[in-house]
PDB file of C-alpha atoms in Angstrom:
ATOM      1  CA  UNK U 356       5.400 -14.446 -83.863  1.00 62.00           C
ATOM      2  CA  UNK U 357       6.712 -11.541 -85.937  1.00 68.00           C
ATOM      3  CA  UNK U 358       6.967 -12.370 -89.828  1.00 93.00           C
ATOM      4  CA  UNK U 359       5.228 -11.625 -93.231  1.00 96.00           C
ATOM      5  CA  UNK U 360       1.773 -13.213 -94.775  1.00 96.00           C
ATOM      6  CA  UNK U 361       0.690 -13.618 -98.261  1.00 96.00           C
ATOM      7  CA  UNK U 362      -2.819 -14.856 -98.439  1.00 89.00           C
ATOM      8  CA  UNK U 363      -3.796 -16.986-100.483  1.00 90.00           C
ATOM      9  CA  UNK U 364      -1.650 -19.072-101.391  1.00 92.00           C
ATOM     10  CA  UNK U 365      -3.103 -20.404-104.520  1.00 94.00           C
ATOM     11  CA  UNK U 366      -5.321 -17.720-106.789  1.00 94.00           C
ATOM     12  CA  UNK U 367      -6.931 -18.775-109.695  1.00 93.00           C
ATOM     13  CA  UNK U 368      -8.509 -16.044-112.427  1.00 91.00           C
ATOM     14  CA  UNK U 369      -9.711 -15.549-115.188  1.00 91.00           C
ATOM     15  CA  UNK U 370      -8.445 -13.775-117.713  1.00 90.00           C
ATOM     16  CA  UNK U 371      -9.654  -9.782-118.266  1.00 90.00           C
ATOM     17  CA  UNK U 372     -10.058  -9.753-114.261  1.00 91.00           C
ATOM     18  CA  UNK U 373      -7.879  -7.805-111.698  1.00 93.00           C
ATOM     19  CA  UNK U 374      -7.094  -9.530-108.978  1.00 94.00           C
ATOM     20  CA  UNK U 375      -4.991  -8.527-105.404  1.00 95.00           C
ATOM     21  CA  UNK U 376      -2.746  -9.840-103.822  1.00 96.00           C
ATOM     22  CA  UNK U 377      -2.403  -9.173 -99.989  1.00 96.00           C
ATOM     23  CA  UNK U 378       1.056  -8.994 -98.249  1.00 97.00           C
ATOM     24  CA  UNK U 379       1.388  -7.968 -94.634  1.00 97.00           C
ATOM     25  CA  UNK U 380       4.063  -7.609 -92.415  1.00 97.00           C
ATOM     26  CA  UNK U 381       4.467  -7.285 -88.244  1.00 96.00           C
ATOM     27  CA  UNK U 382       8.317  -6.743 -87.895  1.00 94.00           C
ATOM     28  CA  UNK U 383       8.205  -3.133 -88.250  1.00 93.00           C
ATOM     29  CA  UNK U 384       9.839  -2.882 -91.040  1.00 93.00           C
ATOM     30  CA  UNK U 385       9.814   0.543 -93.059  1.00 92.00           C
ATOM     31  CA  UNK U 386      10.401  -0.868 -96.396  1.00 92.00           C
ATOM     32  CA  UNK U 387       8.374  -3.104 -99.204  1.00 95.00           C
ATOM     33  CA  UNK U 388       8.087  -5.101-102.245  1.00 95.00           C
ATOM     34  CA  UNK U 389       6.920  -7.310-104.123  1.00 97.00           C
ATOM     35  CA  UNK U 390       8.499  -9.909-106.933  1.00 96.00           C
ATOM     36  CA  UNK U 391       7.766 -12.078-109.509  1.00 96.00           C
ATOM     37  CA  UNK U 392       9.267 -15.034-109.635  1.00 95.00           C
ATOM     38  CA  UNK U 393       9.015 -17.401-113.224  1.00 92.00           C
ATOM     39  CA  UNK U 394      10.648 -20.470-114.079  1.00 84.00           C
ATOM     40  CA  UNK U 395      14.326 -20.451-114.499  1.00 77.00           C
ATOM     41  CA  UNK U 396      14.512 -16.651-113.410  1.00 79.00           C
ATOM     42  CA  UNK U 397      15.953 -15.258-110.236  1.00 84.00           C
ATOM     43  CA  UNK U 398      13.210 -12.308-108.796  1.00 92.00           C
ATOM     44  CA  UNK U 399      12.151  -9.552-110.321  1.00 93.00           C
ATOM     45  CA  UNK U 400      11.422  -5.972-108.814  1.00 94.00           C
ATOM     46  CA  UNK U 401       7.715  -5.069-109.499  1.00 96.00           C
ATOM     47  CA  UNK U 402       6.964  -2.695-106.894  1.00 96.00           C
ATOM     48  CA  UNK U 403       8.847  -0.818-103.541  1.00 94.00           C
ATOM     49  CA  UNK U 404       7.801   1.297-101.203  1.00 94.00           C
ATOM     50  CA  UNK U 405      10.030   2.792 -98.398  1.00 90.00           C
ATOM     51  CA  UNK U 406       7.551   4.751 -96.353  1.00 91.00           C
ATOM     52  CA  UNK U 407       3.902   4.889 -95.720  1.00 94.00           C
ATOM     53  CA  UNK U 408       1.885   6.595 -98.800  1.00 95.00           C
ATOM     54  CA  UNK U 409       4.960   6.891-101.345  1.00 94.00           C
ATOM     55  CA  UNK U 410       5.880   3.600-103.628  1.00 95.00           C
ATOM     56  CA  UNK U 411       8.176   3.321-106.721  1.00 94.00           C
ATOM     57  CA  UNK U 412       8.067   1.248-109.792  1.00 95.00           C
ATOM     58  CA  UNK U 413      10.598  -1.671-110.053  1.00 93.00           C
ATOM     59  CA  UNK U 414      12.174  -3.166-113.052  1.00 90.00           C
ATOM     60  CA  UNK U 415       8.846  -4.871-114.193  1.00 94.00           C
ATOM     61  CA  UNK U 416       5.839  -2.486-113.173  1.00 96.00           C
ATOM     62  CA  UNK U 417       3.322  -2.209-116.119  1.00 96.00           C
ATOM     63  CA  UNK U 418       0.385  -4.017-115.489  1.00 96.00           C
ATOM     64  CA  UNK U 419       0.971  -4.059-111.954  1.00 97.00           C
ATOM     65  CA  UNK U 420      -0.363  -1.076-109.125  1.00 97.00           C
ATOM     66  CA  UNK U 421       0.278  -1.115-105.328  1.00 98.00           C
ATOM     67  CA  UNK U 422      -1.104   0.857-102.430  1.00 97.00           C
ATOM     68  CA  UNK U 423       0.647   2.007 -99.196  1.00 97.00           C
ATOM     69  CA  UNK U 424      -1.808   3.200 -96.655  1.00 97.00           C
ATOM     70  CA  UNK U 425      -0.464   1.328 -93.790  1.00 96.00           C
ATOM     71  CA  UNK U 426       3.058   0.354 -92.444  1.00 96.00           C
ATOM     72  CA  UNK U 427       2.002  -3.082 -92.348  1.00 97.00           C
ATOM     73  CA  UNK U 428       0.208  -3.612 -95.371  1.00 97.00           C
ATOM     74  CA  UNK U 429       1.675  -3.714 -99.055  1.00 98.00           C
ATOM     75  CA  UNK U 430      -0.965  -4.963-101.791  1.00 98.00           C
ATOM     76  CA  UNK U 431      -0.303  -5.882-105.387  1.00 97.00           C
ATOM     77  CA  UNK U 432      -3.079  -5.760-107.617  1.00 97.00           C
ATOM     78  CA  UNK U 433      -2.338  -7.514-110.952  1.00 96.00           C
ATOM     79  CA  UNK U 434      -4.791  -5.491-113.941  1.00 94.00           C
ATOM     80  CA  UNK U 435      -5.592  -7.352-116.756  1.00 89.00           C
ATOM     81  CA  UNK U 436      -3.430  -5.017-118.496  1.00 88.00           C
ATOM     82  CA  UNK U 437      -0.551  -7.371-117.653  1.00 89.00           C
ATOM     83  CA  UNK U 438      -0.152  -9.819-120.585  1.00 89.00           C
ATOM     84  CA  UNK U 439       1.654 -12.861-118.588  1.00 91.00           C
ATOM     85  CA  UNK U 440       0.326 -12.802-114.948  1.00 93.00           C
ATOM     86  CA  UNK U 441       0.709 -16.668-114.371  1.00 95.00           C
ATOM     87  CA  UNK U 442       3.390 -16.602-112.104  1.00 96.00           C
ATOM     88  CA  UNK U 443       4.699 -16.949-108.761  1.00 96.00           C
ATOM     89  CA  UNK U 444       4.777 -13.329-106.340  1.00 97.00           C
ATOM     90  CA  UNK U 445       6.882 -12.684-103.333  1.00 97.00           C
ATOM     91  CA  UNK U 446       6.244 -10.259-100.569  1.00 97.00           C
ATOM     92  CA  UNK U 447       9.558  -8.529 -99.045  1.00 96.00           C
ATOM     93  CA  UNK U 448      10.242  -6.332 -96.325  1.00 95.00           C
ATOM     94  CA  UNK U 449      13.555  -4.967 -94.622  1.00 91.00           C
ATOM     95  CA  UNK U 450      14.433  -1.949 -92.631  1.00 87.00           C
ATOM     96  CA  UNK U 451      15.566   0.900 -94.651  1.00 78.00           C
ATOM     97  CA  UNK U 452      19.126   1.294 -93.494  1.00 71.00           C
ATOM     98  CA  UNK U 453      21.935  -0.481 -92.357  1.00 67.00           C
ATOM     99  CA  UNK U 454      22.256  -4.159 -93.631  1.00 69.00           C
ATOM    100  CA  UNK U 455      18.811  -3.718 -95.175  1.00 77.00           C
ATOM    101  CA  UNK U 456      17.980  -7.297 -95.267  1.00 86.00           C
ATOM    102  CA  UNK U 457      15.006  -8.341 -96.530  1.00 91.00           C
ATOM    103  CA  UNK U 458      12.629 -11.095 -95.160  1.00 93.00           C
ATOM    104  CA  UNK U 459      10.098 -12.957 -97.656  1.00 95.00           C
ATOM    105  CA  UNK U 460       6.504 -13.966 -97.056  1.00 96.00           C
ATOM    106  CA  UNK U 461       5.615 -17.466 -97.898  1.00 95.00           C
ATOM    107  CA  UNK U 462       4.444 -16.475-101.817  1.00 96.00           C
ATOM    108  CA  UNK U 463       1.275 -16.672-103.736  1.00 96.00           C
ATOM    109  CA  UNK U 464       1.125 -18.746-107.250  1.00 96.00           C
ATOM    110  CA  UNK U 465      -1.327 -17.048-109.381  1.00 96.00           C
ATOM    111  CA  UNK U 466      -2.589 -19.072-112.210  1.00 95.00           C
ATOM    112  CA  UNK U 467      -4.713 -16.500-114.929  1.00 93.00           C
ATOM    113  CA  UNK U 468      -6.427 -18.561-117.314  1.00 90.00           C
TER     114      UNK U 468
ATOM    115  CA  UNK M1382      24.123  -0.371-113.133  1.00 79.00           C
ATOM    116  CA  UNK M1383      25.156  -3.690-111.142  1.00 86.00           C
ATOM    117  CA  UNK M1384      24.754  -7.289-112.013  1.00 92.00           C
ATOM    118  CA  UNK M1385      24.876 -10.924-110.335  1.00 95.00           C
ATOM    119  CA  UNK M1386      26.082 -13.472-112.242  1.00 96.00           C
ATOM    120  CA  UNK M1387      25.307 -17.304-111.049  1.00 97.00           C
ATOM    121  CA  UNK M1388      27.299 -19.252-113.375  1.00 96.00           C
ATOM    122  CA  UNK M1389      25.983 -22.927-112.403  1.00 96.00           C
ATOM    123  CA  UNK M1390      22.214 -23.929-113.345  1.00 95.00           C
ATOM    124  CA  UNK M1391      22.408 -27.289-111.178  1.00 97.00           C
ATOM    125  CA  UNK M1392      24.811 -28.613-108.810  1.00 97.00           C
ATOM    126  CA  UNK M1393      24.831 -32.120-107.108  1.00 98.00           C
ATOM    127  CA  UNK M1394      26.980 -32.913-103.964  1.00 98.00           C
ATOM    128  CA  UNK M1395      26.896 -36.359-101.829  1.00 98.00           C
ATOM    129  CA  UNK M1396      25.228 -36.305 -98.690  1.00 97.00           C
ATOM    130  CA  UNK M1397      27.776 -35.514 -95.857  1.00 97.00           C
ATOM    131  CA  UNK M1398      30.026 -33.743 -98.491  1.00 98.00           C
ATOM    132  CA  UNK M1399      30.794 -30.504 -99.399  1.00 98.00           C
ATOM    133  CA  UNK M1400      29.498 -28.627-102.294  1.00 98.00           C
ATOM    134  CA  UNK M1401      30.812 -24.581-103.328  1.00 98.00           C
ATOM    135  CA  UNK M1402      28.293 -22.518-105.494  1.00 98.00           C
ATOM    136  CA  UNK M1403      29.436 -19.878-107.384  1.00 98.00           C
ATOM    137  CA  UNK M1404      28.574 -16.159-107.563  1.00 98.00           C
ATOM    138  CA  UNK M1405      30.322 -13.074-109.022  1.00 98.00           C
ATOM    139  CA  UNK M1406      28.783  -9.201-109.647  1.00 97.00           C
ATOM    140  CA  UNK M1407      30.068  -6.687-111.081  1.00 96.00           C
ATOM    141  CA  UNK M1408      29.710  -3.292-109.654  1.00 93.00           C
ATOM    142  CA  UNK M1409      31.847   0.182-109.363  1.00 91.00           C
ATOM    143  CA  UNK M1410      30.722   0.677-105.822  1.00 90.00           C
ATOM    144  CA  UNK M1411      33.128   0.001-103.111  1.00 89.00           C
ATOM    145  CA  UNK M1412      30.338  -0.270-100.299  1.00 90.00           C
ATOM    146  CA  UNK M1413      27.554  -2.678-100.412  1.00 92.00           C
ATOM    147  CA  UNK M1414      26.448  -5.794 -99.016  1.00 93.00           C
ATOM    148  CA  UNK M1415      25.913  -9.431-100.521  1.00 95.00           C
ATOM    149  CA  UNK M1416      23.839 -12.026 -99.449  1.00 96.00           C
ATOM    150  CA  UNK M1417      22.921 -15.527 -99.960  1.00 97.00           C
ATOM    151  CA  UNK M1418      19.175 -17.022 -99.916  1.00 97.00           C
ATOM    152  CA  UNK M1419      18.036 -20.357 -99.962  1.00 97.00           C
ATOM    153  CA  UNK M1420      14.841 -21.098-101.470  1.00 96.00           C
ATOM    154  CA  UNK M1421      13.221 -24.867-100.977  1.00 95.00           C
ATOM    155  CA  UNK M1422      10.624 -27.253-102.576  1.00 92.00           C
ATOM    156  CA  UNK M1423       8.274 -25.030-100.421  1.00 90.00           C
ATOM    157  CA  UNK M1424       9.056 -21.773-102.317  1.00 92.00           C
ATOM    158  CA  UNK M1425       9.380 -19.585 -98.891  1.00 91.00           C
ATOM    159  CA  UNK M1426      12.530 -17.470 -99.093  1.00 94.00           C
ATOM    160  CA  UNK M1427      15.058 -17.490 -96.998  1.00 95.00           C
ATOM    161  CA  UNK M1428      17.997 -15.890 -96.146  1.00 95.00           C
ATOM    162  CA  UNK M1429      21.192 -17.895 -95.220  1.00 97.00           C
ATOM    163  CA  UNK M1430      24.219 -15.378 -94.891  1.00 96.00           C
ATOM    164  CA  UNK M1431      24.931 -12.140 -95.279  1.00 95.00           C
ATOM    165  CA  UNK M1432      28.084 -10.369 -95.593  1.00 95.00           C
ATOM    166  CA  UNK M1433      29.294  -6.771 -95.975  1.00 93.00           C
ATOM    167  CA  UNK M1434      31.675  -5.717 -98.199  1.00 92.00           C
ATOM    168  CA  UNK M1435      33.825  -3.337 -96.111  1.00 91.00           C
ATOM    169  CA  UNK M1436      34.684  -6.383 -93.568  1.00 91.00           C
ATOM    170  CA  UNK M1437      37.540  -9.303 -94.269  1.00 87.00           C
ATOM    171  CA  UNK M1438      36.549 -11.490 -92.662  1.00 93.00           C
ATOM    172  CA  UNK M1439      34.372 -14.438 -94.286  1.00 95.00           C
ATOM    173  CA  UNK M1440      30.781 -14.441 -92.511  1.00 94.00           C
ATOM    174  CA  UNK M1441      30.184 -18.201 -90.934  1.00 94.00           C
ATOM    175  CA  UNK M1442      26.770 -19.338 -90.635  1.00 94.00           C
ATOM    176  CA  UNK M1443      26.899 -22.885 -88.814  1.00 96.00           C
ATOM    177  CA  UNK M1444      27.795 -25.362 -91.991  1.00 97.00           C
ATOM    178  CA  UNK M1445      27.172 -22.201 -94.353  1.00 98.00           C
ATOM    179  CA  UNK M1446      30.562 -20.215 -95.016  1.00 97.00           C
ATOM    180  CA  UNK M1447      31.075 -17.768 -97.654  1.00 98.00           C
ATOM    181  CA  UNK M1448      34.640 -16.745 -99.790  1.00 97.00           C
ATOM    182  CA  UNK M1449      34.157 -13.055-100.543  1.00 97.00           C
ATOM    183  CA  UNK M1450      37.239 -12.074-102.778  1.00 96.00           C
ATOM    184  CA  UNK M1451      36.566  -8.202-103.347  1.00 95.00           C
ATOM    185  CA  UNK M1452      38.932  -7.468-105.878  1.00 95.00           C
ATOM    186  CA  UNK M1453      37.821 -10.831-107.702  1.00 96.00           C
ATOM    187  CA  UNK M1454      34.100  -9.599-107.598  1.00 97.00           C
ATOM    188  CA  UNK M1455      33.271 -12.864-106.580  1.00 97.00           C
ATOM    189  CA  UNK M1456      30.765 -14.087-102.908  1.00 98.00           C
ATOM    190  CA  UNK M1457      30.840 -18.032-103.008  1.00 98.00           C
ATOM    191  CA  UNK M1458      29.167 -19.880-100.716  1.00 98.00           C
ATOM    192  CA  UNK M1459      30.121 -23.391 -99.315  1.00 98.00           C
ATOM    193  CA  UNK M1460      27.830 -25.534 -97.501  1.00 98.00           C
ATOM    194  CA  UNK M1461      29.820 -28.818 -95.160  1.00 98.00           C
ATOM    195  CA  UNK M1462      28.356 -31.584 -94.166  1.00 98.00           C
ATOM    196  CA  UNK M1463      25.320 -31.422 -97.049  1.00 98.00           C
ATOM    197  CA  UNK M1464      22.234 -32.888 -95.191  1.00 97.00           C
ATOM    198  CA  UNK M1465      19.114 -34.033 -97.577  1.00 97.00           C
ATOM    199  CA  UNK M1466      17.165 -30.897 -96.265  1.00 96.00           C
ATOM    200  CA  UNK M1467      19.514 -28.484 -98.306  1.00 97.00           C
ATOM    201  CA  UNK M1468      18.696 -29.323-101.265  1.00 97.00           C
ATOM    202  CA  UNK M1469      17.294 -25.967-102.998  1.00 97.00           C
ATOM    203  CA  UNK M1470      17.186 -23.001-105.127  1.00 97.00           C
ATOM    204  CA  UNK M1471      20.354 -20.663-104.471  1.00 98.00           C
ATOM    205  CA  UNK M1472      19.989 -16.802-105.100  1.00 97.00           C
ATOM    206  CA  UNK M1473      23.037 -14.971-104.860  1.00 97.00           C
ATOM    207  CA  UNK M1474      21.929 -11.287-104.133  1.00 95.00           C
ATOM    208  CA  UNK M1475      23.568  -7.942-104.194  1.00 94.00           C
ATOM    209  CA  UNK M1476      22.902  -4.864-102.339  1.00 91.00           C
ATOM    210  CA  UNK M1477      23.881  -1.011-102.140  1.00 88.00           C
ATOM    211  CA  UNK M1478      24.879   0.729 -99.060  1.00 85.00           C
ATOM    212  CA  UNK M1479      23.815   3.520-100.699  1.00 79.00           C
ATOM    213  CA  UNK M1480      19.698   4.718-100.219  1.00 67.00           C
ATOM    214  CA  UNK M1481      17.059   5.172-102.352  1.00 64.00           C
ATOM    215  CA  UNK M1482      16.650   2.537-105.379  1.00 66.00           C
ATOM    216  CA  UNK M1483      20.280   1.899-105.254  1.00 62.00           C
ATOM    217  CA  UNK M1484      19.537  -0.338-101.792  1.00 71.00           C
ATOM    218  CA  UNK M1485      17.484  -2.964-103.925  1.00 85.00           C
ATOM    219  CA  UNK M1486      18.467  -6.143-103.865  1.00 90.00           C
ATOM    220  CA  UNK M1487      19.892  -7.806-107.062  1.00 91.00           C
ATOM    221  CA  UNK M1488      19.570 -11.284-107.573  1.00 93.00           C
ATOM    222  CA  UNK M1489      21.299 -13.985-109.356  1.00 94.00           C
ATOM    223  CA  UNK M1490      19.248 -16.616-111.477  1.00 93.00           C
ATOM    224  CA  UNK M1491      19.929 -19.221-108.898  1.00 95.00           C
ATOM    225  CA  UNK M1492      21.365 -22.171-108.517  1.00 97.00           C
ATOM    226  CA  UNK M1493      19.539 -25.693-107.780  1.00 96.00           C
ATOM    227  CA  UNK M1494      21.243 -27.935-105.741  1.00 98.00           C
ATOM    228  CA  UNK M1495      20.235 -31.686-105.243  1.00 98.00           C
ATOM    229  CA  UNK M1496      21.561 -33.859-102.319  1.00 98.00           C
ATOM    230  CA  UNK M1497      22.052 -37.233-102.992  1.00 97.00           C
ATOM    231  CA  UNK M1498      21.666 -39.894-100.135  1.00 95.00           C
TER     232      UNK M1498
END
């Protein structure tokens, strides 16, 4: 079955560590990202990457780094530089043209305490 | 820079009735493509219609249906026949046709619909 994984589904840290979050995708998708999601907000950009080994920064980036080594494989790693990391993180990816629409992994909730 | 605007926090809507959520953006572009996503109890994502912005016709998803009024800036979606299972979060999302950052999605702040039985 083709589709996207988050694992795990439930971290738990504490805080000062980094922690990262794994997102992988078999569709063949070219394209990337990841979101935060927090109560009462719709998604926010953290991260996107359109090709292997190149990445941008989204609306909310700071604290946040990614890595693109693979076209299947998109991971966030949350630093301890980010102040608020409690939150809920969505893995996207889409094919870069056309339509462009993008297909979510199942989510992790990370709880930093 | 463009913005979606969901306008209702909650909605309610009888099972077996129907129910219209609201969404509007505001953009100068004249090619781009909206879209609707559902997102349940479960959290998982997922897409429900799409519809591009240079076609007329409203795109028809089973019970799903969308009215896209261009010059109104507006992409509502109505769902018939509400069944207990679509009760969700609602993101209204927009997207560029052009490349680059442009062609990231924008999303709404949802909107959470309850069925009653």
């Amino acid at each position: 079955d083709g589709g996207i994984t988050q694992s795990p589904k439930y971290l738990f840290r504490k805080e000062g560590q980094n922690v990262t979050l794994s997102c992988e995708q078999n569709l063949n998708h070219d394209a990337m990202y990841w979101y935060r999601q927090d109560p009462g907000q719709g998604l926010r950009l953290i991260y996107y990457s359109q090709i292997v080994n190149d990445f941008q920064k989204g609306d909310i980036a700071e604290g946040y780094s990614v890595s693109r080594e693979k076209k299947e494989s998109f991971p966030l790693t949350v630093t301890s530089a980010q102040k608020n990391p409690t939150a809920f993180y969505l893995c996207a990816s889409s094919f870069a043209g056309g339509l462009g629409e993008q297909y979510f992994g199942p989510g992790t909730r990370l709880t930093v305490t | 820079a463009q913005t979606v605007t969901q306008s209702q926090p909650e909605m309610s809507v009888q099972e077996a009735e129907t129910v219209t959520l609201s969404c509007t953006y505001d953009t100068s572009e004249s090619d781009y493509y909206l879209f609707w996503y559902k997102q349940p109890p479960s959290r998982q994502m997922i897409l429900v219609i799409r519809q591009e912005a240079y076609k007329q016709q409203n795109a028809t998803e089973n019970r799903f249906s969308v009215n896209f009024q261009k010059a109104a800036k507006s992409f509502s979606l109505k769902i018939s026949d509400s069944q207990l299972g679509d009760a969700a979060m609602y993101f209204c999302a927009y997207r560029s046709a052009y490349g680059g950052s442009q062609g990231n999605l924008i999303f709404g702040k949802g909107t959470k619909l309850s069925v009653k039985p």
